[in-house]
Amino acid sequence: MKRERGSMAIVLMAVVVMAAVLALGAARLGGAIVARARADAAADAAALAAADMLALGRGEQEATAAAGETSTDNEADLVSCDCAGRIATVRVELTMTGLGRVAGPARATARAEVRPPG
């Protein structure tokens, strides 16, 4: 009869290592999903702020300034703001850190249109 003492400890250790790797992967994926959602929200808010300025007749410069301020309030950087006529299109970038290091940028674009009353 062979002695197989300790073989289950090796299998158990392999299972624990695999579970840890899967948990870290799930945490990184979850962080990326959260970063994307935050970037989407920041872009939406910035586009609405810019469209609000356009609706008030304040012009492109004030619309861009409002979009920049709103994106900053949402912890994102305004990459571009195309505020022409009645349409505001903004692009933002948000850098998230995860697990002690920078996870990378999340980017989002949003568009808001001012419609005439009636």
Coordinates of C-alpha atoms in Angstrom, one line a residue:
M1 CA 0.0 0.0 0.0
K2 CA 1.4 3.4 -1.1
R3 CA 1.4 6.3 1.3
E4 CA -0.1 9.4 -0.3
R5 CA 0.1 11.6 2.8
G6 CA 0.1 15.3 1.9
S7 CA -1.2 15.1 -1.6
M8 CA -4.5 16.7 -0.6
A9 CA -2.6 19.7 0.8
I10 CA -1.1 20.4 -2.6
V11 CA -4.5 20.2 -4.3
L12 CA -6.0 22.4 -1.6
M13 CA -3.2 25.0 -2.1
A14 CA -3.8 25.0 -5.8
V15 CA -7.5 25.6 -5.3
V16 CA -6.8 28.5 -2.9
V17 CA -4.4 30.1 -5.4
M18 CA -6.9 29.8 -8.2
A19 CA -9.6 31.3 -6.1
A20 CA -7.4 34.3 -5.2
V21 CA -6.5 34.9 -8.9
L22 CA -10.2 34.8 -9.8
A23 CA -11.1 37.2 -7.0
L24 CA -8.5 39.7 -8.1
G25 CA -9.7 39.5 -11.7
A26 CA -13.3 40.0 -10.6
A27 CA -12.2 43.0 -8.5
R28 CA -10.4 44.6 -11.5
L29 CA -13.4 44.0 -13.7
G30 CA -15.7 45.5 -11.2
G31 CA -13.5 48.5 -10.8
A32 CA -13.5 49.0 -14.6
I33 CA -17.3 48.8 -14.7
V34 CA -17.6 51.4 -11.9
A35 CA -15.1 53.7 -13.7
R36 CA -17.1 53.5 -16.9
A37 CA -20.3 54.3 -15.1
R38 CA -18.8 57.3 -13.4
A39 CA -17.3 58.6 -16.6
D40 CA -20.8 58.2 -18.3
A41 CA -22.4 60.2 -15.5
A42 CA -19.8 62.9 -15.6
A43 CA -20.2 63.2 -19.4
D44 CA -23.9 63.4 -19.2
A45 CA -23.8 66.1 -16.5
A46 CA -21.2 68.1 -18.4
A47 CA -23.3 68.0 -21.6
L48 CA -26.4 69.1 -19.8
A49 CA -24.5 72.0 -18.2
A50 CA -23.2 73.1 -21.5
A51 CA -26.6 72.8 -23.2
D52 CA -28.1 74.8 -20.3
M53 CA -25.7 77.7 -21.1
L54 CA -26.5 77.4 -24.8
A55 CA -30.2 77.5 -24.0
L56 CA -29.7 80.7 -22.0
G57 CA -27.9 82.3 -24.9
R58 CA -24.5 82.5 -23.1
G59 CA -22.4 81.3 -26.0
E60 CA -19.8 78.7 -26.6
Q61 CA -17.2 79.9 -24.2
E62 CA -19.5 79.9 -21.2
A63 CA -20.9 76.5 -22.3
T64 CA -17.4 75.1 -22.4
A65 CA -16.6 76.6 -19.0
A66 CA -19.8 75.1 -17.5
A67 CA -18.9 71.7 -18.9
G68 CA -15.4 71.9 -17.5
E69 CA -16.6 72.9 -14.1
T70 CA -19.2 70.2 -14.0
S71 CA -16.8 67.5 -15.1
T72 CA -14.3 68.6 -12.5
D73 CA -17.1 68.4 -9.9
N74 CA -17.6 64.8 -11.0
E75 CA -13.8 64.1 -10.7
A76 CA -13.3 63.8 -14.4
D77 CA -11.3 65.8 -16.9
L78 CA -13.0 67.5 -19.8
V79 CA -11.2 66.3 -23.0
S80 CA -13.3 68.2 -25.5
C81 CA -16.4 70.3 -25.7
D82 CA -18.0 71.0 -29.1
C83 CA -20.7 73.5 -28.3
A84 CA -22.1 74.8 -31.6
G85 CA -25.5 76.2 -32.1
R86 CA -28.0 74.2 -30.1
I87 CA -25.9 71.0 -29.6
A88 CA -23.3 70.3 -26.9
T89 CA -21.1 67.3 -27.3
V90 CA -18.6 66.7 -24.6
R91 CA -15.9 64.0 -24.0
V92 CA -14.5 63.3 -20.5
E93 CA -11.8 61.1 -19.1
L94 CA -11.7 59.7 -15.6
T95 CA -8.7 57.9 -14.1
M96 CA -9.5 55.4 -11.4
T97 CA -7.0 53.7 -9.1
G98 CA -7.5 50.1 -8.1
L99 CA -5.7 47.7 -5.9
G100 CA -3.0 50.3 -5.1
R101 CA -2.2 51.3 -8.7
V102 CA -3.7 53.2 -11.5
A103 CA -6.3 51.1 -13.3
G104 CA -6.3 53.3 -16.4
P105 CA -8.6 55.9 -17.9
A106 CA -12.3 55.5 -18.5
R107 CA -13.6 57.7 -21.3
A108 CA -17.2 58.7 -22.2
T109 CA -18.9 61.0 -24.6
A110 CA -22.3 62.6 -24.2
R111 CA -24.5 64.9 -26.4
A112 CA -27.3 67.2 -25.4
E113 CA -29.4 69.2 -27.7
V114 CA -31.4 72.4 -26.9
R115 CA -34.9 72.1 -28.3
P116 CA -36.9 75.2 -29.0
P117 CA -40.0 75.6 -26.7
G118 CA -43.3 74.3 -28.0

